Each structure stands twice: as structure tokens, then as C-alpha cells.
Amino acid sequence: MTGQVRTVDGRVAGRRGQATRQKLLDCLSEMLSSSPYRDVKVIDVARRAGTSPATFYQYFPDVEGAVLELAEEMAKEGASLTEFVAGRSWVGRSGWQAAEELVDGFLAFWRKHDAILRVVDLGAAEGDKRFYKIRMKILNAVTNSLTDSVKELQAKNKVDKDVNPAAVAGALVAMLAAVASHQKGFQSWGVKQAELKPNLALLVHLGITGKKPTK
Amino acid sequence: MTGQVRTVDGRVAGRRGQATRQKLLDCLSEMLSSSPYRDVKVIDVARRAGTSPATFYQYFPDVEGAVLELAEEMAKEGASLTEFVAGRSWVGRSGWQAAEELVDGFLAFWRKHDAILRVVDLGAAEGDKRFYKIRMKILNAVTNSLTDSVKELQAKNKVDKDVNPAAVAGALVAMLAAVASHQKGFQSWGVKQAELKPNLALLVHLGITGKKPTK
DNA sequence: TACTTGTCCTGTCATGCCGTCAGCTTACCG
DNA sequence: CGGTAAGCTGACGGCATGACAGGACAAGTA
């Protein structure tokens, strides 16, 4: 599709160029993890990458542009979240297992990419369509899959008709995302990591099936 | 307690000073609603308030400092969220009503303060203890109240013993907060405002009581 | 080896925001 | 009316931004 990586002024980036570009992205990612988004400056990223601000501007229009690039990378990896939902059974013992694995996978993914996800979340909440789309891309796979699960259960009369599958699925996914980005916050309520997971799985199971899980 | 409002250099602010200070806060609030947090500059806020940057720095150490002030204001108002939970019964028909009203109140509060809440969320997620505390202050009231409700139901053997009340309450509150800040996002999944609320209430009810509501 | 070509990087510069200070104006009080 | 403290701003050094032209470098060619 897009194929070649291009600089801001239109040239195609070669081997060396792509390396510097990637190094800048890596350094930006580190900076995002260690300092507030608002304080991440082009000059700092460039310095850390052992290059100059001018070089940065050759590959990205601004900090936000580079962040979008990072986010796209992550979104690709996020496709793997689907495997925790697609084609799973939500009845009986396997339903509980599905819930547990979904929670596990979600929290792990979020923890791994927390810095960039914070920024994506902010951008999306501020109404920036580019960030919004990326957030969708990550969450859609899971949400749609869960939506289908609920619809199926509805068809079998195992879930009430007045439940809106998309609303429930979306809310559960939002819950997982929110809990994941504030994982530390739960410790101050006296909730430990290990305790959090089964309780989240319980909520997911309850939400999808309307019933308590059989463990 | 604190009593007087003070300038950065230690003087007490009088009538006129407080007015300017408040005007700066108001303008900052507007700016936060209309442009990305990263792009909110002191000079813009000052200009909008019809004053100079130097004046801004007389009352606030920086943009973040002023935002904290706004957040504190909001947190005070957030205390009113308690009324949607404290002393409510979660059994039978009134349980459903409690869930519905909690969801309603929460969404309304979030929609009203979305701009500042975005920033507080970001700050908290980035590990800034000041923002973190404010977020706590708002959510704690609701979370603790819900936690108590679950504990009560557990004491009456209406909820399983292996449920961690704090974890469930925290997760539900996080869900409400997350859904509230991405309300627009749900529309692209084909979920309308009006449909969202009852489904959220359902999830809350399921989470607290473990049972489907009787409407 | 010398020359050419296109990629890659940086020095430099105009612009604009940051954050501080000295100093001016305004309000209040005896 | 003079003193005092509050209130505001112009001005300034410092730093980030973003654009450009030109130098460094690698690879291919003769």
C-alpha cells in the first residue's frame, strides 16, 4: 500500500534514514514514559537520539505527528487482542476461562503500551479524529467480537432482548481500558493486582452472559 | 483554614486581584475546552483575559498550577456525586432506580467538566500525585459507598464471599468515568445516548448485586 | 582515483513563547 | 495629602520552533 517511508519534504528514506527515524521514534517513546506529554520537546528527543532538532523535522511535522506514528505501530500489534475473544464460547466453564484470558491479555497489553495509550486516549477525548481512529482500531476488534457473543446468546434466549449488545460490549471494553491505565490507583483502595483480575473477569462474565460464572 | 488567596510572591490578593485571578481561571477553562491541552499557552490565556502574561505568573506558577486550581474547584462540586449512592438500597425495584440515578448523575457531571477531567485523568495516569489525589477525591466518595453496599450484601449472603468489594466498586466507577469521557465514541458503534444509560445501569446493578435487576 | 548523484544531517536564523524583574499606576488608610 | 501595599505591565535573556541552504557521506560510474 503505502510502501515507502517518506521524509517531510518528499524524498524516500533509505537504509540510514529509516534507522535514524526509528531511533527518534524509540527515544520519543522513552520520553513519553518518563515525562509528562506536555513537556516532551523536540529538542529533547533529538538530543537523546544523538542528533539535531532539524533532523527530527525532516521525518515528522511535529511531536504529535511522531506520536501518531508510534500509535499506528502499536495499533498493529493490538490486532493480537482479538485472539482473546474471537470464536470463544461463553457458556459454562469455558466462559469463565474466556473472561479471565481476556482480562489478562488486555491488562498486559495496556501495561506494555501505557505511555502511548495515555496520549491516544487524551487525543481521542479531545476530539482529534486521527487519535480517535487509532483508538477505535484497537478497541473495535474486541468490542465487535464481544458484541457478537452477546447477540448470539440473545438469539438463544440466554440474554434479555432489551440488552443492547454494542452498548454492553463497549462499556466493558472501556472499563478494561480505564482500569488498565489506572492500575496503580487501585492499590490505594487496598486492591492488589492479583485480586483485581478475577473481579474484572467476574464483571465481564456477568456483563456478557448476565449470569455468575461456573468456575 | 487556608483563608486568604495569595499571589506567587506572597502578597494577599484583594478584591480586584481575586477578580483578575478568577477571570484567568475562567479563560483557561474555555481554552481547555476548545484546544488541545498541549497547545494551551500562558500568553493565549492572558490575552483572552485582556491582561498580560506577567499577570498570569503573579497568580499561578504555570499552566499546570492553574489547572490544578480549576480541578480543586471541580472536586468540591464532585462531592455531590455521593448523594447518588450513599444510603441507597440495592434490593428489588429500588436497586434498579439507584443504578439508573448513579449512571445519570455520573454522566452529567462528566459531561459538564469534561475538559478539565481529561487533564486530571492524564495527570493521574502519568503518575502526578497532585492530579491523582484530586481524581481520588472525586471517585472515592462513590467508590467507598459502593464498596460498602457490596459488603453489606455479602454479610447477608446475597453476594459471593470471594468477591472483592473494593475491586468491583473501583472497576465499575472506572467504567462510568471512561464511558463518560468517550461518550461520543459510542455513537460510532451505533449506540445512542439514550440506549447507553440503561445498559450501563444494568452493568452496575449486575456488578453490585450479582443479579439482574427487577424493573 | 576522480566524478556524479542522491541521501542524510546540521548550522544558522527569524520568530514566538517562557518566566522574571524593576518600576509604574491604582486603591486604601490615617 | 503622603505613605504603603496591591496590582499591572514593558522589557529582557533564554530557549524551542520550524525552515532553509549547504556540507558530509555512501554508492555507483568511468
Coordinates of C-alpha atoms (C1' of nucleotides) in Angstrom, one line a residue:
Chain A
M1 CA 0.0 0.0 0.0
T2 CA 1.9 3.0 1.3
G3 CA 5.2 1.2 0.8
Q4 CA 8.0 3.6 1.1
V5 CA 8.7 5.8 4.1
R6 CA 9.0 9.4 3.1
T7 CA 10.5 12.5 4.6
V8 CA 8.5 15.6 5.2
D9 CA 10.0 17.2 2.0
G10 CA 9.1 14.2 -0.1
R11 CA 12.2 12.2 -0.5
V12 CA 12.3 8.5 0.0
A13 CA 14.1 7.4 3.1
G14 CA 16.9 4.9 2.6
R15 CA 18.5 2.4 5.0
R16 CA 20.3 5.0 7.1
G17 CA 17.4 7.4 7.1
Q18 CA 15.0 4.8 8.3
A19 CA 17.4 3.9 11.1
T20 CA 17.5 7.5 12.4
R21 CA 13.8 7.8 12.0
Q22 CA 13.3 4.7 14.1
K23 CA 15.8 5.9 16.7
L24 CA 13.9 9.1 17.0
L25 CA 10.6 7.2 17.5
D26 CA 12.3 5.0 20.1
C27 CA 13.6 7.9 22.0
L28 CA 10.3 9.7 21.8
S29 CA 8.7 6.6 23.3
E30 CA 11.1 6.6 26.2
M31 CA 10.5 10.3 26.8
L32 CA 6.8 9.7 26.9
S33 CA 7.3 7.1 29.6
S34 CA 9.4 9.3 31.7
S35 CA 8.0 12.8 31.5
P36 CA 4.6 14.4 31.0
Y37 CA 3.3 14.6 27.5
R38 CA 3.0 18.4 27.7
D39 CA 6.7 18.7 28.5
V40 CA 8.1 16.5 25.7
K41 CA 10.1 18.8 23.4
V42 CA 11.5 18.1 20.0
I43 CA 14.9 19.2 21.2
D44 CA 15.0 16.7 24.0
V45 CA 14.0 13.8 21.7
A46 CA 16.7 14.9 19.2
R47 CA 19.4 15.2 21.9
R48 CA 18.6 11.8 23.3
A49 CA 18.8 10.3 19.8
G50 CA 22.2 12.0 19.4
T51 CA 21.0 14.2 16.6
S52 CA 19.6 17.7 16.0
P53 CA 16.1 19.1 16.0
A54 CA 16.4 19.8 12.3
T55 CA 16.7 16.1 11.7
F56 CA 13.6 15.4 13.6
Y57 CA 11.6 17.8 11.5
Q58 CA 12.9 16.0 8.4
Y59 CA 10.9 13.0 9.3
F60 CA 7.9 14.3 11.3
P61 CA 5.9 17.5 11.1
D62 CA 5.9 17.9 14.9
V63 CA 5.8 15.9 18.2
E64 CA 2.2 15.0 17.6
G65 CA 2.9 13.6 14.2
A66 CA 5.6 11.3 15.6
V67 CA 3.3 10.2 18.4
L68 CA 0.7 9.2 15.8
E69 CA 3.3 7.1 14.1
L70 CA 4.1 5.3 17.4
A71 CA 0.4 4.8 17.9
E72 CA -0.1 3.2 14.5
E73 CA 2.7 0.8 15.2
M74 CA 1.1 -0.1 18.5
A75 CA -2.3 -0.5 16.9
K76 CA -1.0 -3.1 14.5
E77 CA 0.2 -5.1 17.5
G78 CA -3.2 -4.5 19.1
A79 CA -4.8 -6.7 16.5
S80 CA -3.5 -9.6 18.6
L81 CA -6.1 -8.7 21.2
T82 CA -8.7 -10.3 19.0
E83 CA -7.5 -13.8 19.8
F84 CA -8.7 -13.4 23.4
V85 CA -12.3 -13.1 22.2
A86 CA -12.9 -14.3 18.7
G87 CA -14.7 -17.6 18.5
R88 CA -14.8 -18.3 22.2
S89 CA -17.6 -20.0 24.0
W90 CA -19.2 -18.1 26.9
V91 CA -21.2 -21.0 28.4
G92 CA -20.1 -23.0 31.4
R93 CA -16.6 -23.4 32.5
S94 CA -15.1 -22.2 29.2
G95 CA -16.9 -18.9 29.7
W96 CA -15.1 -18.2 32.8
Q97 CA -11.8 -19.1 31.1
A98 CA -12.6 -16.7 28.3
A99 CA -13.3 -13.9 30.7
E100 CA -10.1 -14.5 32.6
E101 CA -7.9 -14.6 29.5
L102 CA -9.5 -11.5 28.0
V103 CA -8.8 -9.6 31.2
D104 CA -5.2 -10.9 31.4
G105 CA -4.4 -10.1 27.8
F106 CA -6.0 -6.6 28.0
L107 CA -4.1 -5.6 31.1
A108 CA -0.8 -6.9 29.8
F109 CA -1.2 -5.0 26.5
W110 CA -2.1 -1.8 28.3
R111 CA 0.7 -2.1 30.7
K112 CA 3.2 -2.6 27.9
H113 CA 2.0 0.5 26.0
D114 CA 0.7 2.7 28.8
A115 CA 2.6 5.8 27.9
I116 CA 1.5 6.0 24.3
L117 CA -2.1 4.8 25.1
R118 CA -2.4 7.7 27.6
V119 CA -1.7 10.1 24.8
V120 CA -4.0 8.4 22.4
D121 CA -6.8 8.5 24.9
L122 CA -6.2 12.2 25.5
G123 CA -6.2 12.9 21.8
A124 CA -9.4 10.9 21.3
A125 CA -11.1 12.6 24.2
E126 CA -10.1 16.0 22.8
G127 CA -11.9 15.1 19.6
D128 CA -8.9 14.6 17.4
K129 CA -10.1 12.2 14.7
R130 CA -6.7 10.7 14.0
F131 CA -6.2 9.6 17.5
Y132 CA -9.8 8.6 17.7
K133 CA -9.4 6.3 14.7
I134 CA -6.4 4.6 16.2
R135 CA -8.2 4.0 19.5
M136 CA -11.1 2.5 17.5
K137 CA -8.8 0.3 15.6
I138 CA -7.5 -1.2 18.8
L139 CA -10.8 -1.5 20.6
N140 CA -13.0 -2.3 17.7
A141 CA -11.8 -5.8 17.3
V142 CA -12.5 -6.7 20.8
T143 CA -15.7 -4.8 21.1
N144 CA -17.2 -6.2 17.9
S145 CA -16.3 -9.7 18.9
L146 CA -17.9 -9.2 22.3
T147 CA -20.9 -7.7 20.7
D148 CA -21.3 -10.8 18.5
S149 CA -21.1 -13.0 21.6
V150 CA -23.9 -11.2 23.2
K151 CA -26.0 -11.2 20.1
E152 CA -25.5 -15.0 19.9
L153 CA -26.6 -15.5 23.4
Q154 CA -29.6 -13.3 22.8
A155 CA -30.6 -15.5 19.8
K156 CA -30.5 -18.5 22.1
N157 CA -32.7 -16.6 24.6
K158 CA -30.0 -16.8 27.1
V159 CA -29.8 -13.0 27.4
D160 CA -32.6 -10.5 27.7
K161 CA -33.8 -8.9 24.5
D162 CA -33.7 -5.4 25.8
V163 CA -29.9 -5.5 26.3
N164 CA -28.0 -3.5 23.7
P165 CA -25.1 -5.8 22.7
A166 CA -22.9 -2.9 21.4
A167 CA -23.5 -0.8 24.4
V168 CA -22.6 -3.5 26.9
A169 CA -19.6 -4.6 25.0
G170 CA -18.4 -1.1 24.6
A171 CA -18.8 -0.3 28.2
L172 CA -17.0 -3.4 29.3
V173 CA -14.1 -2.7 27.0
A174 CA -14.0 0.9 28.2
M175 CA -13.9 -0.5 31.8
L176 CA -10.9 -2.7 31.0
A177 CA -9.1 0.1 29.3
A178 CA -9.7 2.5 32.2
V179 CA -8.8 0.1 34.9
A180 CA -5.6 -0.8 33.0
S181 CA -4.5 2.8 32.7
H182 CA -5.1 3.4 36.4
Q183 CA -3.9 0.1 37.7
K184 CA -1.8 1.8 40.4
G185 CA -4.8 3.7 41.6
F186 CA -6.4 0.5 42.8
Q187 CA -3.6 -0.1 45.2
S188 CA -4.6 2.9 47.3
W189 CA -8.1 1.3 47.7
G190 CA -6.3 -1.7 49.1
V191 CA -6.8 -3.8 46.0
K192 CA -3.9 -5.9 44.8
Q193 CA -3.1 -6.8 41.2
A194 CA -3.8 -10.4 41.7
E195 CA -7.2 -9.7 43.3
L196 CA -8.2 -7.3 40.6
K197 CA -8.1 -9.7 37.7
P198 CA -10.7 -12.3 38.9
N199 CA -13.0 -9.5 39.9
L200 CA -12.7 -7.9 36.5
A201 CA -13.3 -11.3 34.9
L202 CA -16.4 -11.7 37.0
L203 CA -17.8 -8.3 35.8
V204 CA -17.0 -9.2 32.2
H205 CA -18.7 -12.6 32.5
L206 CA -21.7 -11.0 34.3
G207 CA -22.0 -8.4 31.6
I208 CA -21.8 -10.7 28.6
T209 CA -23.9 -13.6 29.9
G210 CA -26.0 -12.0 32.7
K211 CA -25.0 -14.9 34.9
K212 CA -22.4 -15.7 37.5
P213 CA -19.7 -17.9 36.1
T214 CA -19.2 -21.5 37.0
K215 CA -15.6 -21.9 37.9
Chain B
M1 CA -8.2 27.1 57.1
T2 CA -6.1 28.5 54.3
G3 CA -8.3 31.6 54.3
Q4 CA -6.6 34.2 52.1
V5 CA -5.7 33.8 48.5
R6 CA -2.1 34.7 47.9
T7 CA -0.1 35.7 44.9
V8 CA 3.1 33.8 44.0
D9 CA 5.3 36.4 45.6
G10 CA 3.3 36.2 48.9
R11 CA 1.0 39.2 48.9
V12 CA -2.6 38.8 49.8
A13 CA -5.0 39.3 47.0
G14 CA -7.6 41.9 47.4
R15 CA -10.9 42.4 45.7
R16 CA -9.5 43.4 42.3
G17 CA -6.8 40.8 42.4
Q18 CA -9.2 38.0 43.0
A19 CA -11.3 39.1 40.2
T20 CA -8.4 39.0 37.7
R21 CA -7.4 35.7 39.1
Q22 CA -10.8 34.3 38.6
K23 CA -11.0 35.7 35.1
L24 CA -7.8 34.0 34.2
L25 CA -9.2 30.7 35.5
D26 CA -12.3 31.1 33.5
C27 CA -10.4 31.9 30.3
L28 CA -8.1 28.9 31.0
S29 CA -11.2 26.7 31.3
E30 CA -12.5 27.9 28.0
M31 CA -9.2 27.4 26.3
L32 CA -9.1 23.8 27.6
S33 CA -12.5 23.2 26.1
S34 CA -11.5 24.5 22.7
S35 CA -7.9 23.5 22.1
P36 CA -5.6 20.5 23.0
Y37 CA -4.1 20.7 26.4
R38 CA -0.6 20.6 24.9
D39 CA -1.3 23.7 22.9
V40 CA -2.7 25.9 25.7
K41 CA -0.2 28.7 26.2
V42 CA 0.1 31.2 29.0
I43 CA 0.1 34.0 26.5
D44 CA -3.2 32.9 25.0
V45 CA -4.9 32.7 28.3
A46 CA -3.6 36.1 29.3
R47 CA -4.7 37.7 26.0
R48 CA -8.1 36.2 26.2
A49 CA -8.5 37.6 29.8
G50 CA -7.4 41.0 28.5
T51 CA -4.2 41.1 30.5
S52 CA -0.5 40.3 30.2
P53 CA 1.4 37.1 30.7
A54 CA 3.2 38.7 33.6
T55 CA -0.1 39.0 35.4
F56 CA -0.7 35.3 35.0
Y57 CA 2.5 34.4 36.6
Q58 CA 1.6 36.6 39.5
Y59 CA -1.2 34.2 40.5
F60 CA 0.0 30.9 39.2
P61 CA 3.4 29.2 38.9
D62 CA 2.5 27.8 35.4
V63 CA -0.4 26.5 33.4
E64 CA -0.4 23.2 35.3
G65 CA -0.7 25.1 38.6
A66 CA -3.7 26.9 37.3
V67 CA -5.3 23.7 36.0
L68 CA -4.9 22.2 39.5
E69 CA -6.8 25.1 40.9
L70 CA -9.6 24.5 38.4
A71 CA -9.6 20.9 39.3
E72 CA -9.9 21.6 43.0
E73 CA -12.9 23.7 42.4
M74 CA -14.5 20.9 40.4
A75 CA -13.6 18.3 43.0
K76 CA -15.6 20.3 45.6
E77 CA -18.6 20.2 43.4
G78 CA -17.9 16.5 42.8
A79 CA -18.8 15.8 46.4
S80 CA -22.4 16.0 45.3
L81 CA -21.9 12.7 43.5
T82 CA -22.2 10.9 46.8
E83 CA -25.9 11.6 47.0
F84 CA -26.4 9.1 44.2
V85 CA -25.0 6.3 46.2
A86 CA -25.0 6.9 50.0
G87 CA -27.6 5.1 51.9
R88 CA -29.4 3.5 48.9
S89 CA -30.9 0.2 48.9
W90 CA -29.8 -2.3 46.2
V91 CA -32.6 -4.8 46.5
G92 CA -35.6 -5.1 44.3
R93 CA -37.1 -2.2 42.4
S94 CA -35.2 0.5 44.3
G95 CA -31.9 -1.2 43.3
W96 CA -32.7 -0.5 39.7
Q97 CA -33.6 3.0 40.4
A98 CA -30.3 3.5 42.4
A99 CA -28.3 2.2 39.4
E100 CA -30.1 4.4 37.0
E101 CA -29.6 7.5 39.0
L102 CA -26.0 6.9 39.7
V103 CA -25.3 6.5 35.9
D104 CA -27.3 9.6 35.1
G105 CA -25.6 11.7 37.7
F106 CA -22.2 10.5 36.7
L107 CA -22.6 11.1 33.0
A108 CA -24.0 14.5 33.6
F109 CA -21.1 15.5 35.9
W110 CA -18.5 14.2 33.5
R111 CA -20.1 16.0 30.5
K112 CA -20.2 19.2 32.4
H113 CA -16.5 19.1 33.3
D114 CA -15.1 17.0 30.5
A115 CA -12.3 19.3 29.5
I116 CA -10.7 19.6 33.0
L117 CA -11.4 15.9 33.7
R118 CA -9.4 14.9 30.7
V119 CA -6.4 16.7 32.0
V120 CA -6.8 15.4 35.5
D121 CA -7.1 11.9 34.1
L122 CA -3.9 12.4 32.1
G123 CA -2.0 13.8 35.0
A124 CA -3.1 11.0 37.2
A125 CA -2.2 8.3 34.6
E126 CA 1.2 10.0 34.3
G127 CA 1.8 9.5 38.0
D128 CA 1.4 13.1 39.1
K129 CA 0.3 12.8 42.7
R130 CA -1.5 16.1 42.8
F131 CA -3.8 15.2 40.0
Y132 CA -4.0 11.7 41.3
K133 CA -5.3 13.0 44.7
I134 CA -7.9 15.1 43.0
R135 CA -9.1 12.2 41.0
M136 CA -9.3 10.2 44.1
K137 CA -11.2 12.9 45.9
I138 CA -13.9 12.7 43.2
L139 CA -14.1 9.0 42.8
N140 CA -13.5 7.9 46.4
A141 CA -16.9 9.1 47.7
V142 CA -18.7 7.0 45.1
T143 CA -16.3 4.0 45.3
N144 CA -16.3 3.8 49.0
S145 CA -20.1 4.0 49.1
L146 CA -20.4 1.2 46.5
T147 CA -17.8 -0.8 48.3
D148 CA -20.0 -0.6 51.5
S149 CA -23.1 -1.7 49.6
V150 CA -21.3 -4.8 48.3
K151 CA -20.0 -5.6 51.8
E152 CA -23.5 -5.3 53.2
L153 CA -24.9 -7.7 50.6
Q154 CA -22.1 -10.1 51.3
A155 CA -22.9 -10.0 55.0
K156 CA -26.5 -11.0 54.1
N157 CA -25.1 -13.8 52.0
K158 CA -26.6 -12.2 48.9
V159 CA -23.2 -11.9 47.2
D160 CA -20.4 -14.5 47.0
K161 CA -17.7 -14.3 49.6
D162 CA -14.9 -14.4 47.0
V163 CA -15.9 -11.1 45.5
N164 CA -13.6 -8.2 46.5
P165 CA -15.9 -5.3 47.1
A166 CA -13.3 -2.6 46.6
A167 CA -12.2 -4.1 43.3
V168 CA -15.7 -4.4 41.9
A169 CA -16.7 -1.0 43.0
G170 CA -13.5 0.6 41.7
A171 CA -13.9 -1.1 38.3
L172 CA -17.5 0.0 38.0
V173 CA -16.6 3.6 38.8
A174 CA -13.7 3.4 36.3
M175 CA -16.1 2.1 33.7
L176 CA -18.5 5.0 34.3
A177 CA -15.7 7.5 34.1
A178 CA -14.3 6.0 31.0
V179 CA -17.6 5.8 29.2
A180 CA -18.4 9.3 30.2
S181 CA -15.2 10.7 28.7
H182 CA -15.7 8.9 25.4
Q183 CA -19.4 9.3 25.1
K184 CA -19.0 10.4 21.5
G185 CA -17.1 7.2 20.7
F186 CA -20.1 5.1 21.3
Q187 CA -22.1 6.8 18.6
S188 CA -19.7 5.3 16.0
W189 CA -20.6 1.8 17.3
G190 CA -24.2 2.7 16.6
V191 CA -25.1 3.2 20.3
K192 CA -27.2 6.3 21.1
Q193 CA -27.0 8.3 24.3
A194 CA -30.4 7.1 25.5
E195 CA -29.6 3.5 24.9
L196 CA -26.3 3.8 26.7
K197 CA -27.7 4.7 30.1
P198 CA -29.9 1.7 30.8
N199 CA -27.2 -0.7 29.7
L200 CA -24.7 1.0 32.0
A201 CA -27.2 0.8 34.8
L202 CA -27.7 -2.9 34.1
L203 CA -23.9 -3.5 34.3
V204 CA -23.7 -1.5 37.6
H205 CA -26.6 -3.5 39.0
L206 CA -25.2 -6.8 37.9
G207 CA -21.8 -5.9 39.4
I208 CA -23.1 -4.8 42.8
T209 CA -25.8 -7.4 43.4
G210 CA -24.7 -10.2 41.0
K211 CA -28.3 -10.4 39.8
K212 CA -30.4 -9.0 37.0
P213 CA -32.5 -6.0 38.1
T214 CA -36.3 -6.2 38.6
K215 CA -37.5 -3.1 36.8
Chain C
dT1 C1' 41.1 7.7 -8.3
dA2 C1' 38.2 11.2 -9.6
dC3 C1' 33.5 12.5 -10.6
dT4 C1' 28.5 12.4 -10.1
dT5 C1' 24.2 11.7 -7.9
dG6 C1' 21.1 11.5 -4.4
dT7 C1' 20.5 10.7 0.5
dC8 C1' 21.3 12.4 5.0
dC9 C1' 22.5 15.6 8.5
dT10 C1' 23.3 20.1 10.8
dG11 C1' 24.5 25.3 11.4
dT12 C1' 22.0 29.2 11.3
dC13 C1' 18.3 32.3 11.5
dA14 C1' 13.8 34.7 12.3
dT15 C1' 10.0 34.1 15.1
dG16 C1' 7.5 33.4 19.2
dC17 C1' 6.7 31.8 24.0
dC18 C1' 8.6 31.4 28.7
dG19 C1' 9.4 33.3 33.1
dT20 C1' 11.4 37.2 35.8
dC21 C1' 12.2 41.9 37.4
dA22 C1' 12.1 46.6 38.1
dG23 C1' 9.1 50.1 38.0
dC24 C1' 4.8 52.4 37.2
dT25 C1' -0.2 53.0 38.5
dT26 C1' -4.0 52.4 41.5
dA27 C1' -6.5 51.9 45.8
dC28 C1' -6.9 52.3 50.6
dC29 C1' -6.0 54.5 55.2
dG30 C1' -4.7 57.7 58.7
Chain D
dC1 C1' -2.0 64.7 51.2
dG2 C1' 1.6 61.4 51.9
dG3 C1' 2.6 56.6 52.9
dT4 C1' 2.0 51.8 52.0
dA5 C1' 0.7 47.8 49.9
dA6 C1' -1.8 45.8 45.9
dG7 C1' -2.0 45.4 41.0
dC8 C1' -0.3 45.5 36.5
dT9 C1' 3.0 45.6 32.5
dG10 C1' 7.1 46.6 29.4
dA11 C1' 11.2 44.7 28.6
dC12 C1' 14.6 41.3 28.5
dG13 C1' 17.6 37.0 28.3
dG14 C1' 16.7 32.3 27.4
dC15 C1' 15.0 28.6 24.9
dA16 C1' 12.0 25.8 21.5
dT17 C1' 10.2 26.1 16.9
dG18 C1' 10.4 25.4 12.1
dA19 C1' 12.6 26.5 7.6
dC20 C1' 16.5 26.6 4.6
dA21 C1' 20.8 26.2 2.3
dG22 C1' 24.8 23.9 2.2
dG23 C1' 28.1 20.4 3.8
dA24 C1' 29.1 15.3 4.7
dC25 C1' 28.6 10.8 3.1
dA26 C1' 27.7 6.5 0.6
dA27 C1' 27.3 4.2 -3.8
dG28 C1' 27.6 3.8 -8.5
dT29 C1' 30.3 5.1 -12.9
dA30 C1' 34.1 5.8 -15.9

